[in-house]
Amino acid sequence: MTEAPITTVDCVLLTLRAGALHVALLRREAAPFKGALALPGGYVHPAEDVDALAAARRVLREKADVVPPYLEQLCTFAGSGRDPRGWSISIAHYALVHEAVLGARPTLVPVDELPQLPFDHGRIVETAVHRVRDKSSYSTLPCYLLPPTFTLSALQRTYEQVLGVALDKSQFRRRIAEWSFLEEVPGAFSAGKGRPAQLYRIRPRQRLELFDRTV
Amino acid sequence: MTEAPITTVDCVLLTLRAGALHVALLRREAAPFKGALALPGGYVHPAEDVDALAAARRVLREKADVVPPYLEQLCTFAGSGRDPRGWSISIAHYALVHEAVLGARPTLVPVDELPQLPFDHGRIVETAVHRVRDKSSYSTLPCYLLPPTFTLSALQRTYEQVLGVALDKSQFRRRIAEWSFLEEVPGAFSAGKGRPAQLYRIRPRQRLELFDRTV
DNA sequence: CAAATAGTGTCTCTAAGACATTATACT
DNA sequence: AGTATAATGTCTTAGAGACACTATTTG
């Protein structure tokens, strides 16, 4: 009566490269779709993983060699139509990382020019991107696409690239200041062309993410 | 290697009774926790259910005798700690219904006075309530707690009861009008004490739900 | 000094919020 | 007429948005 279905976790690993959101894909080492580019994923290992998030974390560590600063459950995709082997479940997660922490293993693909992907991975990526774009307008999510320390201008560029709109500098800074989830890195400034900029980092404890609704 | 875990769907069936959100619970007919009040739930039936949403719909129909106007996936709760039988997965859903469509079978419990529930059902209910309260501030969700046709005053009361705050009548109506997802039921008015009120219903096709962020 | 980027200040105008007024039923 | 509720209008004010200005570096 139980006929337990195939149970996996899949991860949409997103990063910002050349000003555009990219998703990290890996070549599948096993059938079905052996050799195709697909989301990093794998079976849940009941003996090792205490829960689904832990399974996702393990998959990312083992297969993509990444420990992301932000990882969250996205949605569960389940049904008879998504895997040729039969009824299956994928507990999908999404993660944000700075490009630099990705090694050479994953292939980065712009999310707005997705190729055909195996299973329903195309739909999973779309759902994740939609979620990230939506949530970015009222949360600190885009911070996790940057290195641990960054300037406010870099942060604004990141928000703009994720949201796909231009933001007003003065207003953007007002809001970020209100949320006060950032702190100055004392004495640290960016190099570069014009006036050096103060570097900021996410305030230690403070892992709050959701704020007033609109950037 | 696959060791597929126990796979179930659970449903948080919410309604408004006496001005407060209530969750519908059923007595468990099987071990573990036989006889305890718990969320309507059951195994996924790969042969019958095309996907998880269909499984949730079937469970609600079979066990609670309800076909809810609004049903959505909430989150997946999985891990080794939630079921004495071992590693398990619950694809949790939540549904909103008008109190009248619930028969005598389910026990209604106020969500703010939850008793101890088996498994992690307490946490699941909390997550659902949090989601509904949050989403209600920028969506049409509360509509589904009302009968198919209702007055704007009743709708405002519903929003106020779900959100737990008082809303300004004039402003509330402005916003609802902007969204224009309701239509007047021609010639239909409420009875009662004072001036009769126009009855409204959700515009047929229009199943849009998310709008500007704030009621 | 010019160019480039960082950082702050000010003005306007929309829209949220509070409140008042009119409308229509029943007793 | 008095009461109760519906429906709409008006005024004030906070805040979003647009823009300008100042500050600090490099070449």
CSV table of C-alpha atoms (C1' of nucleotides) in Angstrom, one decimal:
chain,number,residue,atom,x,y,z
A,1,MET,CA,0.0,0.0,0.0
A,2,THR,CA,2.9,2.3,0.7
A,3,GLU,CA,4.8,1.9,-2.6
A,4,ALA,CA,7.2,4.7,-1.5
A,5,PRO,CA,8.2,6.8,-4.5
A,6,ILE,CA,11.7,7.9,-5.5
A,7,THR,CA,12.8,10.7,-3.2
A,8,THR,CA,15.4,13.2,-4.1
A,9,VAL,CA,16.5,16.7,-3.3
A,10,ASP,CA,17.5,19.2,-6.1
A,11,CYS,CA,19.2,22.5,-5.7
A,12,VAL,CA,18.9,25.6,-7.7
A,13,LEU,CA,22.3,27.2,-7.1
A,14,LEU,CA,22.2,30.9,-8.2
A,15,THR,CA,24.9,33.4,-8.7
A,16,LEU,CA,25.5,36.7,-10.4
A,17,ARG,CA,28.0,36.7,-13.3
A,18,ALA,CA,28.5,39.6,-15.7
A,19,GLY,CA,25.4,41.3,-14.2
A,20,ALA,CA,23.0,38.5,-14.9
A,21,LEU,CA,21.6,35.7,-12.8
A,22,HIS,CA,23.1,32.4,-13.6
A,23,VAL,CA,22.3,28.9,-12.4
A,24,ALA,CA,24.9,26.3,-11.7
A,25,LEU,CA,24.4,23.0,-13.5
A,26,LEU,CA,26.3,19.7,-13.5
A,27,ARG,CA,26.6,16.8,-16.0
A,28,ARG,CA,24.6,13.8,-14.9
A,29,GLU,CA,26.8,10.8,-14.1
A,30,ALA,CA,24.0,8.3,-14.1
A,31,ALA,CA,20.9,7.4,-16.1
A,32,PRO,CA,18.4,8.6,-16.9
A,33,PHE,CA,19.6,11.6,-18.9
A,34,LYS,CA,23.2,10.5,-18.3
A,35,GLY,CA,25.6,13.2,-19.5
A,36,ALA,CA,23.0,16.0,-19.7
A,37,LEU,CA,23.3,19.2,-17.8
A,38,ALA,CA,21.0,19.2,-14.8
A,39,LEU,CA,20.5,20.6,-11.3
A,40,PRO,CA,22.7,19.3,-8.6
A,41,GLY,CA,20.6,16.7,-6.8
A,42,GLY,CA,20.5,13.3,-5.3
A,43,TYR,CA,18.7,10.8,-3.2
A,44,VAL,CA,17.9,11.5,0.4
A,45,HIS,CA,20.1,9.5,2.7
A,46,PRO,CA,18.0,8.7,5.7
A,47,ALA,CA,21.0,7.5,7.6
A,48,GLU,CA,23.1,10.7,7.1
A,49,ASP,CA,20.5,13.5,6.7
A,50,VAL,CA,18.5,14.6,9.6
A,51,ASP,CA,16.1,16.5,7.4
A,52,ALA,CA,15.6,17.8,3.8
A,53,LEU,CA,17.7,20.9,4.3
A,54,ALA,CA,20.6,18.8,5.5
A,55,ALA,CA,20.2,16.6,2.5
A,56,ALA,CA,20.4,19.6,0.2
A,57,ARG,CA,23.4,20.9,2.1
A,58,ARG,CA,25.1,17.5,1.7
A,59,VAL,CA,24.3,17.3,-2.0
A,60,LEU,CA,25.7,20.8,-2.6
A,61,ARG,CA,28.9,20.0,-0.7
A,62,GLU,CA,29.5,16.6,-2.3
A,63,LYS,CA,28.5,17.4,-5.9
A,64,ALA,CA,29.2,21.1,-6.3
A,65,ASP,CA,31.8,21.5,-3.5
A,66,VAL,CA,29.9,24.6,-2.2
A,67,VAL,CA,28.7,25.6,1.3
A,68,PRO,CA,26.3,28.4,0.5
A,69,PRO,CA,25.6,31.3,2.9
A,70,TYR,CA,21.9,31.1,2.0
A,71,LEU,CA,19.9,28.0,1.4
A,72,GLU,CA,16.2,27.5,1.7
A,73,GLN,CA,13.5,25.1,0.7
A,74,LEU,CA,11.7,26.2,-2.5
A,75,CYS,CA,8.9,23.8,-3.2
A,76,THR,CA,8.3,20.2,-3.7
A,77,PHE,CA,7.8,18.8,-7.2
A,78,ALA,CA,6.2,15.5,-7.2
A,79,GLY,CA,4.1,13.3,-9.5
A,80,SER,CA,4.1,10.7,-12.2
A,81,GLY,CA,5.1,12.8,-15.1
A,82,ARG,CA,8.5,14.2,-14.1
A,83,ASP,CA,10.7,11.1,-14.1
A,84,PRO,CA,10.7,8.3,-16.7
A,85,ARG,CA,11.2,5.8,-13.8
A,86,GLY,CA,7.8,6.6,-12.4
A,87,TRP,CA,6.2,8.6,-9.6
A,88,SER,CA,8.9,10.7,-7.9
A,89,ILE,CA,9.5,13.4,-5.5
A,90,SER,CA,12.0,16.2,-5.6
A,91,ILE,CA,12.2,18.5,-2.6
A,92,ALA,CA,13.7,21.5,-4.4
A,93,HIS,CA,15.9,24.1,-2.6
A,94,TYR,CA,17.6,27.2,-3.8
A,95,ALA,CA,20.8,28.8,-2.7
A,96,LEU,CA,22.6,32.0,-3.4
A,97,VAL,CA,26.4,32.4,-3.6
A,98,HIS,CA,29.0,34.8,-4.7
A,99,GLU,CA,30.5,33.7,-8.0
A,100,ALA,CA,34.0,33.4,-6.6
A,101,VAL,CA,33.1,30.4,-4.3
A,102,LEU,CA,32.1,28.3,-7.3
A,103,GLY,CA,35.0,26.2,-8.6
A,104,ALA,CA,35.3,25.0,-12.2
A,105,ARG,CA,33.0,22.0,-11.8
A,106,PRO,CA,29.6,23.6,-12.4
A,107,THR,CA,28.5,25.1,-15.7
A,108,LEU,CA,27.0,28.5,-15.3
A,109,VAL,CA,24.0,29.2,-17.5
A,110,PRO,CA,22.1,32.6,-17.7
A,111,VAL,CA,18.6,32.0,-16.2
A,112,ASP,CA,17.0,34.0,-18.9
A,113,GLU,CA,18.5,31.8,-21.6
A,114,LEU,CA,17.9,28.3,-20.2
A,115,PRO,CA,18.4,25.4,-22.5
A,116,GLN,CA,16.2,22.3,-22.4
A,117,LEU,CA,16.7,20.6,-19.1
A,118,PRO,CA,15.9,17.0,-18.1
A,119,PHE,CA,13.0,16.1,-15.8
A,120,ASP,CA,11.1,19.2,-14.8
A,121,HIS,CA,14.3,21.0,-13.9
A,122,GLY,CA,13.4,23.9,-16.3
A,123,ARG,CA,10.3,24.6,-14.3
A,124,ILE,CA,12.1,24.3,-11.0
A,125,VAL,CA,14.7,26.9,-12.1
A,126,GLU,CA,11.9,29.2,-13.2
A,127,THR,CA,10.2,28.9,-9.9
A,128,ALA,CA,13.3,29.6,-8.0
A,129,VAL,CA,14.2,32.6,-10.1
A,130,HIS,CA,10.7,34.0,-9.7
A,131,ARG,CA,10.9,33.5,-5.9
A,132,VAL,CA,14.3,35.2,-5.7
A,133,ARG,CA,13.2,38.1,-7.8
A,134,ASP,CA,10.1,38.6,-5.8
A,135,LYS,CA,11.6,38.2,-2.4
A,136,SER,CA,14.5,40.5,-3.3
A,137,SER,CA,12.2,43.5,-3.4
A,138,TYR,CA,11.5,43.2,0.3
A,139,SER,CA,14.4,41.3,1.8
A,140,THR,CA,18.1,41.2,2.2
A,141,LEU,CA,18.5,38.2,-0.2
A,142,PRO,CA,20.7,39.9,-2.8
A,143,CYS,CA,23.4,40.3,-0.1
A,144,TYR,CA,24.2,36.7,-0.4
A,145,LEU,CA,25.2,37.1,-4.0
A,146,LEU,CA,28.1,39.3,-2.9
A,147,PRO,CA,31.4,38.5,-1.2
A,148,PRO,CA,31.4,38.8,2.6
A,149,THR,CA,32.2,42.4,2.5
A,150,PHE,CA,31.0,44.9,-0.1
A,151,THR,CA,30.2,48.6,-0.8
A,152,LEU,CA,26.7,50.1,-0.8
A,153,SER,CA,27.1,50.8,-4.5
A,154,ALA,CA,27.9,47.2,-5.2
A,155,LEU,CA,24.9,46.2,-3.2
A,156,GLN,CA,22.7,48.6,-5.1
A,157,ARG,CA,24.0,47.2,-8.5
A,158,THR,CA,23.2,43.7,-7.2
A,159,TYR,CA,19.6,44.6,-6.3
A,160,GLU,CA,19.2,46.3,-9.7
A,161,GLN,CA,20.5,43.3,-11.6
A,162,VAL,CA,18.3,40.9,-9.7
A,163,LEU,CA,15.2,43.0,-9.9
A,164,GLY,CA,15.9,44.3,-13.4
A,165,VAL,CA,15.1,47.9,-12.5
A,166,ALA,CA,17.0,51.0,-11.7
A,167,LEU,CA,16.9,52.2,-8.1
A,168,ASP,CA,17.4,55.7,-6.7
A,169,LYS,CA,20.7,55.9,-4.8
A,170,SER,CA,19.5,58.1,-2.1
A,171,GLN,CA,16.3,56.2,-1.5
A,172,PHE,CA,18.1,52.9,-1.6
A,173,ARG,CA,20.5,53.9,1.1
A,174,ARG,CA,17.8,55.3,3.3
A,175,ARG,CA,16.0,51.9,3.2
A,176,ILE,CA,19.1,49.8,3.8
A,177,ALA,CA,20.0,52.1,6.7
A,178,GLU,CA,16.5,51.7,8.2
A,179,TRP,CA,16.8,47.9,8.2
A,180,SER,CA,20.2,48.2,9.9
A,181,PHE,CA,21.2,44.7,9.2
A,182,LEU,CA,24.6,45.9,7.9
A,183,GLU,CA,27.5,47.3,9.8
A,184,GLU,CA,30.6,49.2,8.6
A,185,VAL,CA,33.8,47.2,8.5
A,186,PRO,CA,36.0,49.6,10.5
A,187,GLY,CA,38.7,51.2,8.4
A,188,ALA,CA,38.0,49.1,5.3
A,189,PHE,CA,37.5,50.9,2.1
A,190,SER,CA,37.2,49.9,-1.6
A,191,ALA,CA,40.0,50.7,-4.0
A,192,GLY,CA,39.3,51.8,-7.6
A,193,LYS,CA,38.7,54.9,-9.6
A,194,GLY,CA,36.9,57.6,-7.7
A,195,ARG,CA,36.4,58.2,-4.0
A,196,PRO,CA,36.9,55.0,-2.0
A,197,ALA,CA,33.8,53.6,-0.5
A,198,GLN,CA,33.1,52.2,2.9
A,199,LEU,CA,32.9,48.4,3.1
A,200,TYR,CA,30.0,46.8,4.9
A,201,ARG,CA,29.2,43.3,6.1
A,202,ILE,CA,26.1,41.6,7.3
A,203,ARG,CA,25.7,42.1,11.0
A,204,PRO,CA,26.8,38.9,12.8
A,205,ARG,CA,23.8,37.4,14.7
A,206,GLN,CA,21.3,39.3,12.7
A,207,ARG,CA,20.0,36.8,10.2
A,208,LEU,CA,16.6,38.5,9.8
A,209,GLU,CA,15.7,38.6,6.2
A,210,LEU,CA,12.3,40.0,5.6
A,211,PHE,CA,11.5,43.6,5.9
A,212,ASP,CA,9.1,46.2,4.6
A,213,ARG,CA,7.6,45.4,1.3
A,214,THR,CA,9.5,47.4,-1.4
A,215,VAL,CA,13.1,48.3,-1.9
B,1,MET,CA,20.6,2.6,-1.6
B,2,THR,CA,17.2,4.2,-2.2
B,3,GLU,CA,15.5,3.2,1.1
B,4,ALA,CA,12.5,5.3,0.1
B,5,PRO,CA,11.0,7.0,3.2
B,6,ILE,CA,7.4,7.1,4.2
B,7,THR,CA,5.6,9.7,2.0
B,8,THR,CA,2.5,11.4,3.0
B,9,VAL,CA,0.5,14.6,2.4
B,10,ASP,CA,-1.0,16.6,5.3
B,11,CYS,CA,-3.5,19.4,5.0
B,12,VAL,CA,-4.0,22.4,7.2
B,13,LEU,CA,-7.7,23.2,6.6
B,14,LEU,CA,-8.4,26.7,7.9
B,15,THR,CA,-11.7,28.4,8.5
B,16,LEU,CA,-13.1,31.4,10.3
B,17,ARG,CA,-15.4,30.7,13.2
B,18,ALA,CA,-16.7,33.3,15.7
B,19,GLY,CA,-14.2,35.8,14.4
B,20,ALA,CA,-11.1,33.6,14.9
B,21,LEU,CA,-9.1,31.3,12.6
B,22,HIS,CA,-9.7,27.7,13.4
B,23,VAL,CA,-8.0,24.6,12.0
B,24,ALA,CA,-10.0,21.4,11.2
B,25,LEU,CA,-8.6,18.2,12.9
B,26,LEU,CA,-9.6,14.6,12.6
B,27,ARG,CA,-9.2,11.7,15.0
B,28,ARG,CA,-6.5,9.3,13.8
B,29,GLU,CA,-7.9,5.9,12.9
B,30,ALA,CA,-4.6,4.1,12.8
B,31,ALA,CA,-1.3,3.9,14.8
B,32,PRO,CA,0.8,5.7,15.6
B,33,PHE,CA,-1.1,8.2,17.8
B,34,LYS,CA,-4.4,6.3,17.1
B,35,GLY,CA,-7.3,8.3,18.4
B,36,ALA,CA,-5.4,11.6,18.7
B,37,LEU,CA,-6.5,14.7,16.9
B,38,ALA,CA,-4.3,15.4,13.9
B,39,LEU,CA,-4.2,17.0,10.5
B,40,PRO,CA,-6.1,15.3,7.7
B,41,GLY,CA,-3.4,13.4,5.9
B,42,GLY,CA,-2.5,10.2,4.2
B,43,TYR,CA,-0.2,8.3,2.0
B,44,VAL,CA,0.5,9.4,-1.5
B,45,HIS,CA,-1.2,6.9,-3.9
B,46,PRO,CA,1.0,6.9,-7.0
B,47,ALA,CA,-1.7,5.0,-9.0
B,48,GLU,CA,-4.4,7.6,-8.3
B,49,ASP,CA,-2.6,10.9,-7.7
B,50,VAL,CA,-0.9,12.6,-10.6
B,51,ASP,CA,0.9,15.0,-8.3
B,52,ALA,CA,1.1,16.1,-4.7
B,53,LEU,CA,-1.7,18.7,-5.1
B,54,ALA,CA,-4.0,16.0,-6.4
B,55,ALA,CA,-3.1,13.8,-3.4
B,56,ALA,CA,-4.0,16.6,-1.0
B,57,ARG,CA,-7.3,17.2,-2.8
B,58,ARG,CA,-8.1,13.5,-2.6
B,59,VAL,CA,-7.2,13.3,1.1
B,60,LEU,CA,-9.5,16.3,1.8
B,61,ARG,CA,-12.3,14.8,-0.2
B,62,GLU,CA,-12.0,11.3,1.3
B,63,LYS,CA,-11.2,12.2,4.9
B,64,ALA,CA,-12.9,15.5,5.5
B,65,ASP,CA,-15.5,15.5,2.8
B,66,VAL,CA,-14.4,18.9,1.6
B,67,VAL,CA,-13.5,20.3,-1.8
B,68,PRO,CA,-11.8,23.6,-0.9
B,69,PRO,CA,-11.9,26.7,-3.2
B,70,TYR,CA,-8.3,27.4,-2.3
B,71,LEU,CA,-5.6,24.8,-1.9
B,72,GLU,CA,-1.9,25.4,-2.1
B,73,GLN,CA,1.3,23.6,-1.2
B,74,LEU,CA,2.8,25.0,2.0
B,75,CYS,CA,6.1,23.4,2.6
B,76,THR,CA,7.6,19.9,3.0
B,77,PHE,CA,8.4,18.6,6.4
B,78,ALA,CA,10.9,15.8,6.3
B,79,GLY,CA,13.4,14.1,8.5
B,80,SER,CA,14.1,11.4,11.1
B,81,GLY,CA,12.6,13.1,14.1
B,82,ARG,CA,9.0,13.7,13.1
B,83,ASP,CA,7.5,10.1,13.0
B,84,PRO,CA,8.3,7.3,15.4
B,85,ARG,CA,8.4,4.9,12.4
B,86,GLY,CA,11.5,6.6,11.1
B,87,TRP,CA,12.5,9.0,8.3
B,88,SER,CA,9.4,10.4,6.8
B,89,ILE,CA,8.2,13.1,4.4
B,90,SER,CA,5.0,15.1,4.7
B,91,ILE,CA,4.2,17.4,1.8
B,92,ALA,CA,2.1,19.9,3.7
B,93,HIS,CA,-0.7,21.9,2.1
B,94,TYR,CA,-3.1,24.5,3.3
B,95,ALA,CA,-6.7,25.2,2.3
B,96,LEU,CA,-9.2,27.9,3.1
B,97,VAL,CA,-12.9,27.3,3.3
B,98,HIS,CA,-16.1,28.9,4.5
B,99,GLU,CA,-17.2,27.3,7.8
B,100,ALA,CA,-20.5,26.2,6.3
B,101,VAL,CA,-18.9,23.7,4.0
B,102,LEU,CA,-17.4,21.7,6.9
B,103,GLY,CA,-19.7,19.0,8.1
B,104,ALA,CA,-19.7,17.6,11.6
B,105,ARG,CA,-16.7,15.3,11.1
B,106,PRO,CA,-13.8,17.6,11.7
B,107,THR,CA,-13.1,19.2,15.1
B,108,LEU,CA,-12.4,22.9,14.9
B,109,VAL,CA,-9.7,24.3,17.1
B,110,PRO,CA,-8.7,27.9,17.4
B,111,VAL,CA,-5.2,28.3,15.9
B,112,ASP,CA,-4.1,30.5,18.8
B,113,GLU,CA,-5.0,27.9,21.4
B,114,LEU,CA,-3.5,24.8,19.8
B,115,PRO,CA,-3.3,21.7,21.9
B,116,GLN,CA,-0.4,19.3,21.7
B,117,LEU,CA,-0.5,17.6,18.3
B,118,PRO,CA,1.1,14.4,17.2
B,119,PHE,CA,4.1,14.3,14.9
B,120,ASP,CA,5.2,17.9,14.0
B,121,HIS,CA,1.7,18.9,13.2
B,122,GLY,CA,1.8,21.8,15.6
B,123,ARG,CA,4.7,23.3,13.7
B,124,ILE,CA,2.9,22.7,10.4
B,125,VAL,CA,-0.2,24.5,11.6
B,126,GLU,CA,1.9,27.4,12.8
B,127,THR,CA,3.7,27.7,9.5
B,128,ALA,CA,0.4,27.6,7.6
B,129,VAL,CA,-1.1,30.3,9.9
B,130,HIS,CA,1.9,32.5,9.5
B,131,ARG,CA,1.8,32.1,5.8
B,132,VAL,CA,-1.9,32.9,5.5
B,133,ARG,CA,-1.6,36.0,7.8
B,134,ASP,CA,1.3,37.3,5.9
B,135,LYS,CA,-0.1,36.6,2.5
B,136,SER,CA,-3.4,38.1,3.4
B,137,SER,CA,-1.9,41.6,3.6
B,138,TYR,CA,-1.3,41.7,-0.1
B,139,SER,CA,-3.6,39.1,-1.6
B,140,THR,CA,-7.2,38.1,-2.0
B,141,LEU,CA,-6.8,35.0,0.2
B,142,PRO,CA,-9.3,36.0,2.8
B,143,CYS,CA,-12.1,35.9,0.2
B,144,TYR,CA,-11.9,32.1,0.3
B,145,LEU,CA,-13.0,32.1,4.0
B,146,LEU,CA,-16.3,33.6,2.9
B,147,PRO,CA,-19.4,32.1,1.2
B,148,PRO,CA,-19.4,32.4,-2.6
B,149,THR,CA,-21.2,35.8,-2.3
B,150,PHE,CA,-20.6,38.4,0.4
B,151,THR,CA,-20.7,42.1,1.2
B,152,LEU,CA,-17.7,44.4,1.3
B,153,SER,CA,-18.3,44.9,5.0
B,154,ALA,CA,-18.1,41.1,5.6
B,155,LEU,CA,-14.9,41.0,3.5
B,156,GLN,CA,-13.4,43.8,5.5
B,157,ARG,CA,-14.3,42.0,8.8
B,158,THR,CA,-12.6,38.9,7.5
B,159,TYR,CA,-9.4,40.7,6.6
B,160,GLU,CA,-9.4,42.4,10.0
B,161,GLN,CA,-9.9,39.1,11.8
B,162,VAL,CA,-7.2,37.3,9.8
B,163,LEU,CA,-4.7,40.1,10.1
B,164,GLY,CA,-5.7,41.1,13.6
B,165,VAL,CA,-5.8,44.8,12.9
B,166,ALA,CA,-8.5,47.4,12.2
B,167,LEU,CA,-8.7,48.7,8.7
B,168,ASP,CA,-10.1,52.0,7.4
B,169,LYS,CA,-13.3,51.4,5.5
B,170,SER,CA,-12.8,54.0,2.8
B,171,GLN,CA,-9.2,52.9,2.2
B,172,PHE,CA,-10.1,49.3,2.2
B,173,ARG,CA,-12.7,49.8,-0.5
B,174,ARG,CA,-10.4,51.8,-2.6
B,175,ARG,CA,-7.9,49.0,-2.6
B,176,ILE,CA,-10.4,46.3,-3.3
B,177,ALA,CA,-11.8,48.3,-6.2
B,178,GLU,CA,-8.3,48.9,-7.6
B,179,TRP,CA,-7.7,45.2,-7.7
B,180,SER,CA,-11.0,44.7,-9.5
B,181,PHE,CA,-11.1,41.0,-8.9
B,182,LEU,CA,-14.7,41.2,-7.6
B,183,GLU,CA,-17.9,41.9,-9.4
B,184,GLU,CA,-21.3,42.9,-8.1
B,185,VAL,CA,-24.0,40.3,-8.1
B,186,PRO,CA,-26.7,42.1,-10.0
B,187,GLY,CA,-29.6,42.9,-7.9
B,188,ALA,CA,-28.4,40.9,-4.9
B,189,PHE,CA,-28.3,42.6,-1.5
B,190,SER,CA,-27.8,41.6,2.0
B,191,ALA,CA,-30.7,41.6,4.5
B,192,GLY,CA,-30.3,42.7,8.1
B,193,LYS,CA,-30.4,45.8,10.3
B,194,GLY,CA,-29.4,48.9,8.4
B,195,ARG,CA,-29.1,49.7,4.8
B,196,PRO,CA,-28.8,46.6,2.7
B,197,ALA,CA,-25.4,46.0,1.1
B,198,GLN,CA,-24.4,45.1,-2.4
B,199,LEU,CA,-23.3,41.4,-2.7
B,200,TYR,CA,-20.1,40.6,-4.5
B,201,ARG,CA,-18.5,37.5,-5.9
B,202,ILE,CA,-15.0,36.7,-7.1
B,203,ARG,CA,-14.9,37.4,-10.9
B,204,PRO,CA,-15.1,34.1,-12.7
B,205,ARG,CA,-11.9,33.5,-14.7
B,206,GLN,CA,-9.9,35.9,-12.6
B,207,ARG,CA,-8.0,33.7,-10.2
B,208,LEU,CA,-5.2,36.2,-9.7
B,209,GLU,CA,-4.2,36.4,-6.1
B,210,LEU,CA,-1.2,38.5,-5.5
B,211,PHE,CA,-1.4,42.3,-5.6
B,212,ASP,CA,0.3,45.3,-4.2
B,213,ARG,CA,1.9,44.7,-0.9
B,214,THR,CA,-0.4,46.1,1.8
B,215,VAL,CA,-4.1,46.0,2.3
C,1,DC,C1',42.2,70.6,-12.5
C,2,DA,C1',39.2,67.1,-14.6
C,3,DA,C1',37.1,62.8,-14.2
C,4,DA,C1',35.0,59.3,-11.4
C,5,DT,C1',32.6,57.5,-7.8
C,6,DA,C1',30.8,58.1,-2.8
C,7,DG,C1',27.7,60.1,0.1
C,8,DT,C1',24.0,63.5,1.7
C,9,DG,C1',20.4,67.0,1.2
C,10,DT,C1',16.1,69.0,-0.6
C,11,DC,C1',11.9,69.5,-3.1
C,12,DT,C1',7.6,67.8,-5.0
C,13,DC,C1',3.7,65.2,-5.4
C,14,DT,C1',1.3,61.0,-4.7
C,15,DA,C1',-1.1,58.1,-1.9
C,16,DA,C1',-2.0,56.3,2.9
C,17,DG,C1',-4.5,57.5,6.8
C,18,DA,C1',-8.1,59.8,9.5
C,19,DC,C1',-12.4,61.5,9.5
C,20,DA,C1',-16.8,63.5,7.9
C,21,DT,C1',-20.8,63.3,5.2
C,22,DT,C1',-24.5,61.3,2.6
C,23,DA,C1',-27.6,57.3,1.5
C,24,DT,C1',-31.0,53.7,2.5
C,25,DA,C1',-33.0,50.4,5.0
C,26,DC,C1',-35.8,48.9,9.5
C,27,DT,C1',-38.7,49.8,13.8
D,1,DA,C1',-38.1,60.3,13.8
D,2,DG,C1',-34.3,57.5,15.4
D,3,DT,C1',-31.1,54.0,14.7
D,4,DA,C1',-28.1,51.1,12.2
D,5,DT,C1',-25.4,50.0,8.5
D,6,DA,C1',-23.7,51.1,3.6
D,7,DA,C1',-21.2,54.0,0.5
D,8,DT,C1',-18.6,57.9,-0.8
D,9,DG,C1',-16.1,62.2,-0.3
D,10,DT,C1',-12.5,65.4,1.7
D,11,DC,C1',-8.5,66.9,4.1
D,12,DT,C1',-3.9,66.2,6.1
D,13,DT,C1',0.5,64.5,6.2
D,14,DA,C1',4.1,61.0,5.8
D,15,DG,C1',6.9,59.0,2.5
D,16,DA,C1',8.3,57.6,-2.2
D,17,DG,C1',10.6,59.4,-6.1
D,18,DA,C1',13.4,62.6,-8.7
D,19,DC,C1',17.1,65.3,-8.6
D,20,DA,C1',20.9,68.3,-7.1
D,21,DC,C1',24.7,69.1,-4.5
D,22,DT,C1',28.9,68.2,-1.8
D,23,DA,C1',33.0,65.1,-0.7
D,24,DT,C1',37.1,62.5,-1.7
D,25,DT,C1',39.9,59.9,-4.4
D,26,DT,C1',43.1,59.2,-8.9
D,27,DG,C1',45.6,60.8,-12.9
